[in-house]
mmCIF file of C-alpha atoms and ligand atoms in Angstrom:
data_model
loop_
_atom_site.group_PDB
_atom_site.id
_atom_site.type_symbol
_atom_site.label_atom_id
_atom_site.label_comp_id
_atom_site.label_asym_id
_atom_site.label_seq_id
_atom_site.Cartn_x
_atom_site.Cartn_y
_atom_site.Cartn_z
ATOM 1 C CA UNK A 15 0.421 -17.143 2.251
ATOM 2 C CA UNK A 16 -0.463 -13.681 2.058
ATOM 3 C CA UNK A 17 -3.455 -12.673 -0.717
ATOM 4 C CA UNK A 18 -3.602 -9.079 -1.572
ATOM 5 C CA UNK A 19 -6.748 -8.570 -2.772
ATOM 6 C CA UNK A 20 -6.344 -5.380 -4.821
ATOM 7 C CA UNK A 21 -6.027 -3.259 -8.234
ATOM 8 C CA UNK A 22 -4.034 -3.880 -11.142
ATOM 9 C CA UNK A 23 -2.936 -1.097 -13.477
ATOM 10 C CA UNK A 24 -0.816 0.138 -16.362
ATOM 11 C CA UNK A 25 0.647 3.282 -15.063
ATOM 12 C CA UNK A 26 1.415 6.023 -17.977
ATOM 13 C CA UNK A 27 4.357 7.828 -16.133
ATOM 14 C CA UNK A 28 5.474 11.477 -17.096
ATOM 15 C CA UNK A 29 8.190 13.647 -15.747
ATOM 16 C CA UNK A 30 7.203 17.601 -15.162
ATOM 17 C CA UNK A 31 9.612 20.126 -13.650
ATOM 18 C CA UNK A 32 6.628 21.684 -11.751
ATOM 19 C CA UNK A 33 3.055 20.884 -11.921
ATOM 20 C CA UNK A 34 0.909 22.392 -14.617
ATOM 21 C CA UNK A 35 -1.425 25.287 -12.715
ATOM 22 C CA UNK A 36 -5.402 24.748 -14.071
ATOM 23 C CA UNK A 37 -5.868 25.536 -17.396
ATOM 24 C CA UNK A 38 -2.445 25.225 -18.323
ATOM 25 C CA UNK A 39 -0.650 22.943 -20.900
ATOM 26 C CA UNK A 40 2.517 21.614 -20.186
ATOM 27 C CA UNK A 41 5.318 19.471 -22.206
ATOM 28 C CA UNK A 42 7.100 16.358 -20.713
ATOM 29 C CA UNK A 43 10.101 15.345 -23.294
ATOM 30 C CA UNK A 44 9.203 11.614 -22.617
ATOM 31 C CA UNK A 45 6.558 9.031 -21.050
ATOM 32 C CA UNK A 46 7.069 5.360 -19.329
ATOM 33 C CA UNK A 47 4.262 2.807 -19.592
ATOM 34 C CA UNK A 48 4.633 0.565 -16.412
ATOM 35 C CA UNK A 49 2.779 -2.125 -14.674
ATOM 36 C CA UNK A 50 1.056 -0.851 -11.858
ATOM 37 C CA UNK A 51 -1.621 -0.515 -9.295
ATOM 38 C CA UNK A 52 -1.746 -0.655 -5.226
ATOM 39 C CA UNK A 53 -2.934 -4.163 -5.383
ATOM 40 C CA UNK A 54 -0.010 -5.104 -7.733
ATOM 41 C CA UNK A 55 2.930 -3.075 -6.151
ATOM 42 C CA UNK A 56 1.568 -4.272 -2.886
ATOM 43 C CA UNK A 57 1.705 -8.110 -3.671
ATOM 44 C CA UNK A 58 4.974 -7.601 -5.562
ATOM 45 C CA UNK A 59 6.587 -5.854 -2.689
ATOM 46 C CA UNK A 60 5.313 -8.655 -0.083
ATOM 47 C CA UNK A 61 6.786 -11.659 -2.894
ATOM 48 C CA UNK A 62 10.337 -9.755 -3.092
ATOM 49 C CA UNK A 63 10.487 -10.728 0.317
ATOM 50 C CA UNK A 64 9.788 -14.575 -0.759
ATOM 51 C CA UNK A 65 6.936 -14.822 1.057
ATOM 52 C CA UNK A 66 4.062 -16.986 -1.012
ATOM 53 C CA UNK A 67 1.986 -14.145 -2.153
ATOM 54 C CA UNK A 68 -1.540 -14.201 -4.608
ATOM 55 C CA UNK A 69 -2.875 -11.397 -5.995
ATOM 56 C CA UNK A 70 -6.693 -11.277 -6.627
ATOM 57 C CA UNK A 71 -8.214 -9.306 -9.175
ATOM 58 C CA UNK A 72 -9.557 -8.262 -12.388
ATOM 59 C CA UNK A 73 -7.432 -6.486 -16.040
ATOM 60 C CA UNK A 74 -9.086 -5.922 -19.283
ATOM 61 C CA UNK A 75 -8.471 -8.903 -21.948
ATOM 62 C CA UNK A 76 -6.133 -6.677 -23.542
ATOM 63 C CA UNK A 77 -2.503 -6.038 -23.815
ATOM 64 C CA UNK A 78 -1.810 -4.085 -20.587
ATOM 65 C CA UNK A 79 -3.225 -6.870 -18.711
ATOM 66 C CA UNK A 80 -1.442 -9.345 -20.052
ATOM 67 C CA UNK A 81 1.792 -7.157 -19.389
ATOM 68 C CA UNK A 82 1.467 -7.064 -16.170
ATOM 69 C CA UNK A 83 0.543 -10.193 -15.422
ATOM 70 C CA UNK A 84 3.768 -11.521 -17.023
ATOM 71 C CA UNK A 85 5.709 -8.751 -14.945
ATOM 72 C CA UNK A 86 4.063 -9.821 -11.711
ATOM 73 C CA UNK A 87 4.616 -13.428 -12.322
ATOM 74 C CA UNK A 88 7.920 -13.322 -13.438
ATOM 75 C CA UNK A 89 8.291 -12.026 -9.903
ATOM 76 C CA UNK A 90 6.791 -15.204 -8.480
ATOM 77 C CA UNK A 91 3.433 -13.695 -7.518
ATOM 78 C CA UNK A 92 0.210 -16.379 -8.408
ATOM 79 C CA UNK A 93 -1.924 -14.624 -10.189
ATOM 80 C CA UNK A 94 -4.297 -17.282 -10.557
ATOM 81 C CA UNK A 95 -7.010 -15.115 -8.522
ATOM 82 C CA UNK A 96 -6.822 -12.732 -11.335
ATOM 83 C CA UNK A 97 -9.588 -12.801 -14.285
ATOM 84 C CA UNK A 98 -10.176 -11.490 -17.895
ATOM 85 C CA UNK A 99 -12.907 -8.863 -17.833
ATOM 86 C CA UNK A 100 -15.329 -9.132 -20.836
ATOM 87 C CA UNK A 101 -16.329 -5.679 -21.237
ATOM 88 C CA UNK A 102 -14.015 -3.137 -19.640
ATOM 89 C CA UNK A 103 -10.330 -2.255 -20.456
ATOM 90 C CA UNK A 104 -7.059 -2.920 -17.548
ATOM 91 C CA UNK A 105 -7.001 -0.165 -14.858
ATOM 92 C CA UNK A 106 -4.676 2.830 -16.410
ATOM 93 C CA UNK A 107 -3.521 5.620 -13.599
ATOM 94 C CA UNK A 108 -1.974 8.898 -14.630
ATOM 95 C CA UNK A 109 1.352 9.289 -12.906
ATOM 96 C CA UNK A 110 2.873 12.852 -13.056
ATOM 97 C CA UNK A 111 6.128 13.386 -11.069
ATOM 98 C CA UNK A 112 7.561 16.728 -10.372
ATOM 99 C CA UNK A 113 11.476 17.335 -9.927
ATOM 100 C CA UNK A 114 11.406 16.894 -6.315
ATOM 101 C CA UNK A 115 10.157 12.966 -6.535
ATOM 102 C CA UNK A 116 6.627 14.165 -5.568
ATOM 103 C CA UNK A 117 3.546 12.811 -7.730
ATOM 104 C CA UNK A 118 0.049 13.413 -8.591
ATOM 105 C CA UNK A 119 -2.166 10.551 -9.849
ATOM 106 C CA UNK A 120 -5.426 10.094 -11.595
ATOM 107 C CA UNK A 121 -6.631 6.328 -11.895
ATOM 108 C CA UNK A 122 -9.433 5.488 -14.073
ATOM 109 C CA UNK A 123 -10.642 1.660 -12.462
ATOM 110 C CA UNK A 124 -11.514 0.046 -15.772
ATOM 111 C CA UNK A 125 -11.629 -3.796 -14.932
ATOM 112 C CA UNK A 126 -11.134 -3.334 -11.379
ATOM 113 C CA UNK A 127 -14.439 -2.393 -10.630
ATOM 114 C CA UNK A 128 -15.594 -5.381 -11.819
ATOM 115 C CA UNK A 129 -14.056 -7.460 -8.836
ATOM 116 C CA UNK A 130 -15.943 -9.967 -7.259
ATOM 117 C CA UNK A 131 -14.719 -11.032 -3.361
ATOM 118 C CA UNK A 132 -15.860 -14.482 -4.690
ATOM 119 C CA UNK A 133 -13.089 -14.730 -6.546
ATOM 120 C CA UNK A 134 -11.183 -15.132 -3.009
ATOM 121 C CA UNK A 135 -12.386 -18.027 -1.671
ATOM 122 C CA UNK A 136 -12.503 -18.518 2.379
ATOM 123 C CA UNK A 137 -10.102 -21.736 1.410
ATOM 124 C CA UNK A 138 -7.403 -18.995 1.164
ATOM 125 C CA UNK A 139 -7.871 -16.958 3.639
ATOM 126 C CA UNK A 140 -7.476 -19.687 6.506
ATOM 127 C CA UNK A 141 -5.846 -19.317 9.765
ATOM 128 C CA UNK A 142 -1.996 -17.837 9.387
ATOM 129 C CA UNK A 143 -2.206 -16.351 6.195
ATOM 130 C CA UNK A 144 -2.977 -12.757 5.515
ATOM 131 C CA UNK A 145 -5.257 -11.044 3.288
ATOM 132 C CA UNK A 146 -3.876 -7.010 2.260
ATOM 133 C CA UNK A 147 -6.541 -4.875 1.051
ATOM 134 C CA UNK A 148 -6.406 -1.193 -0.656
ATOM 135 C CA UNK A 149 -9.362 1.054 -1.868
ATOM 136 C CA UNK A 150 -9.031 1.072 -5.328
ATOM 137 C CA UNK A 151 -11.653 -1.961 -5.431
ATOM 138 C CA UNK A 152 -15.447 -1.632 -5.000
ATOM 139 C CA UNK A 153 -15.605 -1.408 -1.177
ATOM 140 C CA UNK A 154 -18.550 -3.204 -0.639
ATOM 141 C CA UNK A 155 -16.396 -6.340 -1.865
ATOM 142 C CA UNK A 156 -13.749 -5.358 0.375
ATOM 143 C CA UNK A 157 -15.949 -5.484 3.281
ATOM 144 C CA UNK A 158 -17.246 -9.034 1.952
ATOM 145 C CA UNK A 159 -13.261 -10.540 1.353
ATOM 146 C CA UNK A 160 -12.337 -8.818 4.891
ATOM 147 C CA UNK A 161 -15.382 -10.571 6.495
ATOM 148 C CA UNK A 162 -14.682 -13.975 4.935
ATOM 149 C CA UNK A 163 -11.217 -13.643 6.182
ATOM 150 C CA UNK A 164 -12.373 -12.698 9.721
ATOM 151 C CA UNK A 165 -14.227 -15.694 9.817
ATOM 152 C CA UNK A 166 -12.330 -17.851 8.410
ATOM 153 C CA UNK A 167 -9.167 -16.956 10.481
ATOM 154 C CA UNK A 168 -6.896 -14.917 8.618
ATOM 155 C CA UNK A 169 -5.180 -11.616 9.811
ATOM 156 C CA UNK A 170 -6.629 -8.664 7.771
ATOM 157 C CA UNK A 171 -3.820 -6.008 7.059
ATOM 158 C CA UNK A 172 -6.733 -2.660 5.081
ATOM 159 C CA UNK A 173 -4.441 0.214 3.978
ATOM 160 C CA UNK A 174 -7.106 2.828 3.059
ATOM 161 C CA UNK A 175 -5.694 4.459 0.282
ATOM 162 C CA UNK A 176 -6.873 6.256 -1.417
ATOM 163 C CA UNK A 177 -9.052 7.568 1.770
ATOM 164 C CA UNK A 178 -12.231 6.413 1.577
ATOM 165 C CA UNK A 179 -15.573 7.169 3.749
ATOM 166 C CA UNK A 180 -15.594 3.839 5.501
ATOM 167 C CA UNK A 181 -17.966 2.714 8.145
ATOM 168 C CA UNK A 182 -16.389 1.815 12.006
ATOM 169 C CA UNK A 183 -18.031 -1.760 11.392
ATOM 170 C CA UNK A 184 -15.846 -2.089 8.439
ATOM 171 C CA UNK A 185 -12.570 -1.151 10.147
ATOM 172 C CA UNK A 186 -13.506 -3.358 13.116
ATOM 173 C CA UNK A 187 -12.920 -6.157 10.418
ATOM 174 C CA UNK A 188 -9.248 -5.683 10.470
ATOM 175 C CA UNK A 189 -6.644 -6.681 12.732
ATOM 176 C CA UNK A 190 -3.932 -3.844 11.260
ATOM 177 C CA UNK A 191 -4.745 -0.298 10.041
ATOM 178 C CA UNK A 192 -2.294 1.865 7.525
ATOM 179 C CA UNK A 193 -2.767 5.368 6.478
ATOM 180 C CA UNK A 194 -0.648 8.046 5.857
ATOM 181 C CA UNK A 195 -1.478 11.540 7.506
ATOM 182 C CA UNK A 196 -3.998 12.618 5.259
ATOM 183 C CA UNK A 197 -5.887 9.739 5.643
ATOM 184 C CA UNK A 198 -5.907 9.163 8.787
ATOM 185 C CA UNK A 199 -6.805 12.937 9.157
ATOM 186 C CA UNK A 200 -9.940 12.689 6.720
ATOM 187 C CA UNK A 201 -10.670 9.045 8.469
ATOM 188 C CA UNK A 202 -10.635 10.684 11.820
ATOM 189 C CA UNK A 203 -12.736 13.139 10.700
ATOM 190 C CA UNK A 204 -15.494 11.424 8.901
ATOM 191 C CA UNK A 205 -15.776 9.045 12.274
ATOM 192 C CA UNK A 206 -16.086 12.119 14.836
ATOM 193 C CA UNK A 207 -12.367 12.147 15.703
ATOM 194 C CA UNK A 208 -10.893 15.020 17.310
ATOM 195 C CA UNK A 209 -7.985 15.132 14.448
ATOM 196 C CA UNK A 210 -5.980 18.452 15.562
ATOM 197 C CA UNK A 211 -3.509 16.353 17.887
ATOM 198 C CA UNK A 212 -0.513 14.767 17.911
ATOM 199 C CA UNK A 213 -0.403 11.631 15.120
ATOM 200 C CA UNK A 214 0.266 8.757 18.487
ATOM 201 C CA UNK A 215 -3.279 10.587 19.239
ATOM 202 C CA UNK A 216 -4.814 10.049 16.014
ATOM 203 C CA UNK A 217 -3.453 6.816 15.621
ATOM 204 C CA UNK A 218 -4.900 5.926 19.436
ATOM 205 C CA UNK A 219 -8.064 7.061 18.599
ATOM 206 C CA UNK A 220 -8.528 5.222 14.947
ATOM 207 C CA UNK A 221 -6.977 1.812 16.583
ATOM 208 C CA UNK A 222 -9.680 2.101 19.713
ATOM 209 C CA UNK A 223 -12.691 3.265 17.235
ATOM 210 C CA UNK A 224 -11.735 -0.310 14.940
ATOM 211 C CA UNK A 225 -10.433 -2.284 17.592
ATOM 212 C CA UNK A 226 -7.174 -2.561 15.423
ATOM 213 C CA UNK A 227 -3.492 -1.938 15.259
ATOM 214 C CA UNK A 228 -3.391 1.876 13.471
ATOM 215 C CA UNK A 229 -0.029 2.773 11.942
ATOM 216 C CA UNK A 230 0.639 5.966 10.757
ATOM 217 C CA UNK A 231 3.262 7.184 8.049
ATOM 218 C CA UNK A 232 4.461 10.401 8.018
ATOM 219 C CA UNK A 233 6.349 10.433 4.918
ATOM 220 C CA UNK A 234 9.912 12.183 6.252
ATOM 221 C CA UNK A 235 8.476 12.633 9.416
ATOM 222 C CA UNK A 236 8.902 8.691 10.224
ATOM 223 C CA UNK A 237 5.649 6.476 11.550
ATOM 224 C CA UNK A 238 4.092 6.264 14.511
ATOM 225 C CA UNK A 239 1.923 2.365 15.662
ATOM 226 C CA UNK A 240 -0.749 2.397 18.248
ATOM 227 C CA UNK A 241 -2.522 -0.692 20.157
ATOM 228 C CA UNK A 242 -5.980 -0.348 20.937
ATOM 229 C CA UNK A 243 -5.432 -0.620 25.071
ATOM 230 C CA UNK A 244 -2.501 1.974 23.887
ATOM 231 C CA UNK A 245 0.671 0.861 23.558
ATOM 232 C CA UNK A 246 2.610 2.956 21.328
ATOM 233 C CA UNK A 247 5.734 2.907 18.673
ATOM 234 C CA UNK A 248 7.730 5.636 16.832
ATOM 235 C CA UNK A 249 10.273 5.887 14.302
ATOM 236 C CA UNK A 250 11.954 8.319 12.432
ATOM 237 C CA UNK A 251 12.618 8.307 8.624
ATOM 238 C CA UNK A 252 15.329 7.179 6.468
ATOM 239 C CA UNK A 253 17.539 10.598 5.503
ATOM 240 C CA UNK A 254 17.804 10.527 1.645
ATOM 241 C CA UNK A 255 20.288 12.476 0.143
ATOM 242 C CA UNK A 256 18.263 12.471 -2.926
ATOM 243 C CA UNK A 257 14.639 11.741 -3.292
ATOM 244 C CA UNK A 258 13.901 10.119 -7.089
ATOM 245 C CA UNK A 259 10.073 9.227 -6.970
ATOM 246 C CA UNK A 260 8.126 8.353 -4.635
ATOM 247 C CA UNK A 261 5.362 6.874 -6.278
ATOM 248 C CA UNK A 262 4.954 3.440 -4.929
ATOM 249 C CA UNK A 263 6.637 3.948 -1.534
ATOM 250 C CA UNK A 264 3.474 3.458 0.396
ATOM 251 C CA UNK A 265 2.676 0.235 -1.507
ATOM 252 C CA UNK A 266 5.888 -1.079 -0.884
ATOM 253 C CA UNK A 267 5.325 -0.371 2.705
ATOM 254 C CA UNK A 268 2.442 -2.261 3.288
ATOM 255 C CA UNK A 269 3.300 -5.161 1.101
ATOM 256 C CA UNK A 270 6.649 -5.437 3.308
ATOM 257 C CA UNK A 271 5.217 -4.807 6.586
ATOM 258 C CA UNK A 272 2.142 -7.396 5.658
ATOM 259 C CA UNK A 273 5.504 -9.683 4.757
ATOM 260 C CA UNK A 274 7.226 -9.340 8.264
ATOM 261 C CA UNK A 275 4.104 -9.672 9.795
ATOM 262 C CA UNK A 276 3.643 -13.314 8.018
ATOM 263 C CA UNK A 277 6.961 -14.148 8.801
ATOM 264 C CA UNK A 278 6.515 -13.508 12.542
ATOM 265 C CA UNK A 279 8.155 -10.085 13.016
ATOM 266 C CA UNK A 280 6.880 -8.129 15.784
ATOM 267 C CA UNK A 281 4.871 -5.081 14.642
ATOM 268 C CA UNK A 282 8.081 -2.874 16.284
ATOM 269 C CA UNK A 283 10.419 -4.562 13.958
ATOM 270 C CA UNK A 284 8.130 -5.131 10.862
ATOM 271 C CA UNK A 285 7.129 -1.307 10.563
ATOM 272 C CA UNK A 286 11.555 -0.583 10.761
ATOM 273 C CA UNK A 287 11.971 -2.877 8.128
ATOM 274 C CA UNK A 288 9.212 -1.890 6.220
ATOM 275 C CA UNK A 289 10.689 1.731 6.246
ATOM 276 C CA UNK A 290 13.814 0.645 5.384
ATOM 277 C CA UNK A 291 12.243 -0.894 2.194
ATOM 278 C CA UNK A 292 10.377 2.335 1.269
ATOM 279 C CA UNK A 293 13.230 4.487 1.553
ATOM 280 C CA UNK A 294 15.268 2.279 -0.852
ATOM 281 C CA UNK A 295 11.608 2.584 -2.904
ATOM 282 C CA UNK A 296 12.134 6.402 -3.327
ATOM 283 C CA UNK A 297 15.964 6.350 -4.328
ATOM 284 C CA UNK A 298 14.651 4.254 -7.699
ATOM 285 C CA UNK A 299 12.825 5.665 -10.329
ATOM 286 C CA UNK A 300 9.279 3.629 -10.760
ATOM 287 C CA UNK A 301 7.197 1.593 -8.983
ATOM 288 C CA UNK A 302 7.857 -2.386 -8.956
ATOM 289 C CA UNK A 303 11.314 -1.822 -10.426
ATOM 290 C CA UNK A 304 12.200 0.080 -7.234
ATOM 291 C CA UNK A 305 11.693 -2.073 -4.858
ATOM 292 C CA UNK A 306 14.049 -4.392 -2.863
ATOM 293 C CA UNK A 307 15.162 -8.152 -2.100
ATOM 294 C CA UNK A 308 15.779 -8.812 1.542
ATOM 295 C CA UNK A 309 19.633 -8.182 1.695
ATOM 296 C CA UNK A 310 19.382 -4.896 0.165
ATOM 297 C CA UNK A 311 17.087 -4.060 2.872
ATOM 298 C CA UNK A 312 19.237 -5.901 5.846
ATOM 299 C CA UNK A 313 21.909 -3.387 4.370
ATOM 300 C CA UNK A 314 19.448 -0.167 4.892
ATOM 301 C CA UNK A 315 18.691 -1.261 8.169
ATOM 302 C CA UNK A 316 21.959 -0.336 9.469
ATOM 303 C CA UNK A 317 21.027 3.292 8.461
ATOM 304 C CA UNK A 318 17.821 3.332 9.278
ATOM 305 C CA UNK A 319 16.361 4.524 12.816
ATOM 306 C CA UNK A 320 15.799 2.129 15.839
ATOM 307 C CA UNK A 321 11.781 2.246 17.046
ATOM 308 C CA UNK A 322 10.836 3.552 20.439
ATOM 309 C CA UNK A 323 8.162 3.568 22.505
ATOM 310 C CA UNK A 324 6.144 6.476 22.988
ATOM 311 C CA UNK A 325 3.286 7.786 24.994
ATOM 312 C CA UNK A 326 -0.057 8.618 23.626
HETATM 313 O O1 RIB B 8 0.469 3.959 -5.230
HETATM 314 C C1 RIB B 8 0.896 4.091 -6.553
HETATM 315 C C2 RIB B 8 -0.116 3.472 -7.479
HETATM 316 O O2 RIB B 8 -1.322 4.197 -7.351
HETATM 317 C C3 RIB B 8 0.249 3.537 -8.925
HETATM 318 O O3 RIB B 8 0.949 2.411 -9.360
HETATM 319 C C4 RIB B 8 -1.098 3.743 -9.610
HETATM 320 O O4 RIB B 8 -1.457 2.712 -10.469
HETATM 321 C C5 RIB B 8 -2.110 3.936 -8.486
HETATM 322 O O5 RIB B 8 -2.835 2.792 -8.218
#
C-alpha cells in the first residue's frame, strides 16, 4: 500500500492570457472550482495506477471537503486517514494559468495545518509499503510520519514542494528525493551546496548530503536520478505539440513514480514511466481529471525517451 500523507484542497482555477503585473486588475471570462492539493493529486495519481493507495489528512467540515473526498474516493483512494477539522475551513489554492499552460498558485492551508502524524499509524507504514510526503503539511509532522515509517520499515518517497528550509537529518529520513530545479537549487543552497553545476551534480550532491536517491525534473529539459555512491540516470522530455496546463504535472509524477516503485519497477524505468504520465498530465486541462490509467500511459511510452546512464 502506498499512504500519501499530504494536503487536500479545493483549487479555484482561472484562465489569464498573461499574468496581471503588481497593482494591476485583470478579468478572466470564467473560473473552475476543482478538487485539489499535492497530497490529493499525488494519491490519486498513484491509485490510477491501481495500486492500494490512502491518503492521510485533514479538510474543513464543510462542503469543499466533502467534495473532494467523494472525488478522491470515487477514484478508489481510502480516505479513511482523513478527518473533519472543528475550527478551520478545507485548504483553498489560487490557480492562475496563463495561455502558454504555465501557472502561478497561492494556497491558503486552512485544515491542513491542523494534521497530526498520529493520524498515520506505524501499522501502515510497515515493511513494503510506501509513505509519499509533500510540504504543504506542518513539517515538524512530516519529520514525525517519515520517522515512524523509517522505523517501522517502509520506503519514504519526500517531494519537497513547495521548497522548504529542511534540515539534512530530515532528508536522511528518506529513501527517494524529488524536486524540480528550483528546489533543488534553493535546497542545495540552504545546505552549503555548490548549486552553479550541472543538475547530475546537484542531484549527486543532495542524494550524498541525505543518503537518498535525488531525482531531478527539469520540466522540458527531461530528469536526471542520482545514487548516493553515484550512479546516475537521464532522460529527456516528452515533445508536446501543445502544452494545456501544467498544473498538477509534478504531482502526478511523484504519485506515479511512488506507484512503479511499489510495484517493483526499477528507479530507471519508474522515473520513464512516470514522465510519460506527466506529459499526458499537461495535454489535459486540470489537475486529477488529467491524469492517466495505465494503458494510456503504455501508449505514451512508445513516444517517450529511453533513460541513459550518465556521469556525474
Ligand atoms: O501542484 C498543484 C497543486 O498545488 C494544486 O492542486 C494546489 O492545490 C496546490 O496544492
Amino acid at each position: 500500500m502506498i499512504v500519501v500523507f499530504g494536503s487536500i484542497n479545493m483549487d479555484l482555477n482561472m484562465r489569464v492570457k498573461n499574468f496581471p503585473q503588481a497593482g494591476e486588475t485583470i478579468l478572466s471570462r470564467s473560473y473552475t472550482m476543482t478538487p485539489g492539493g499535492k497530497g490529493a493529486n499525488q494519491a490519486l495519481a498513484a491509485a490510477r495506477l491501481g495500486v492500494k493507495t490512502a491518503l492521510v489528512g485533514k479538510v474543513g467540515d464543510d462542503g469543499p471537503g466533502i467534495r473532494v473526498q467523494k472525488v478522491l474516493r470515487r477514484n478508489e483512494v481510502v480516505t479513511s486517514g482523513v478527518t473533519l477539522s472543528e475550527t478551520l475551513p478545507t485548504g483553498m489554492a489560487t490557480v492562475i494559468k496563463d495561455k502558454s499552460g504555465e501557472n502561478r498558485i497561492i494556497v491558503a492551508s486552512g485544515a491542513n495545518a491542523e494534521v497530526s502524524a498520529e493520524q498515520a499509524p506505524s501499522e501502515i507504514l510497515g515493511k513494503g509499503n510506501y509513505l509519499l510526503v509533500q510540504m504543504e503539511l506542518p513539517m515538524e509532522q512530516n519529520a514525525l510520519v517519515m520517522k515512524s515509517a523509517r522505523d517501522s520499515g517502509a520506503k519514504v518517497v519526500l517531494n519537497l514542494a513547495p521548497a522548504m528550509d529542511i534540515p539534512a537529518p530530515m532528508l536522511s529520513l528518506a529513501d527517494f528525493l524529488v524536486v524540480n530545479q528550483i528546489e533543488a537549487r534553493q535546497l542545495g543552497e540552504r545546505l552549503g551546496i555548490d548549486v552553479s553545476g550541472k543538475p547530475e551534480k546537484l542531484a549527486y550532491a543532495l542524494a550524498k548530503k541525505g543518503k537518498l536517491n535525488c531525482l531531478i525534473t527539469m520540466g522540458p529539459d527531461g530528469c536526471v536520478l542520482v545514487t548516493p555512491e553515484g550512479e546516475a540516470w537521464g532522460m529527456d522530455s516528452v515533445k508536446l505539440d501543445e502544452v494545456v496546463d501544467t498544473t498538477g504535472a509534478g504531482d502526478c509524477f511523484c504519485g506515479t513514480f511512488t506507484a512503479c516503485l511499489h510495484e517493483g519497477k526499477s528507479q530507471s524505468e519508474a522515473m520513464r514511466y512516470a514522465t510519460a504520465a506527466s506529459a499526458l498530465s499537461c495535454m489535459k486541462e486540470g489537475t486529477l481529471d488529467s491524469y492517466a490509467y495505465s494503458a494510456e500511459i503504455e501508449e505514451m511510452l512508445e513516444k517517450t525517451a529511453k533513460v541513459s546512464k550518465i556521469k556525474v
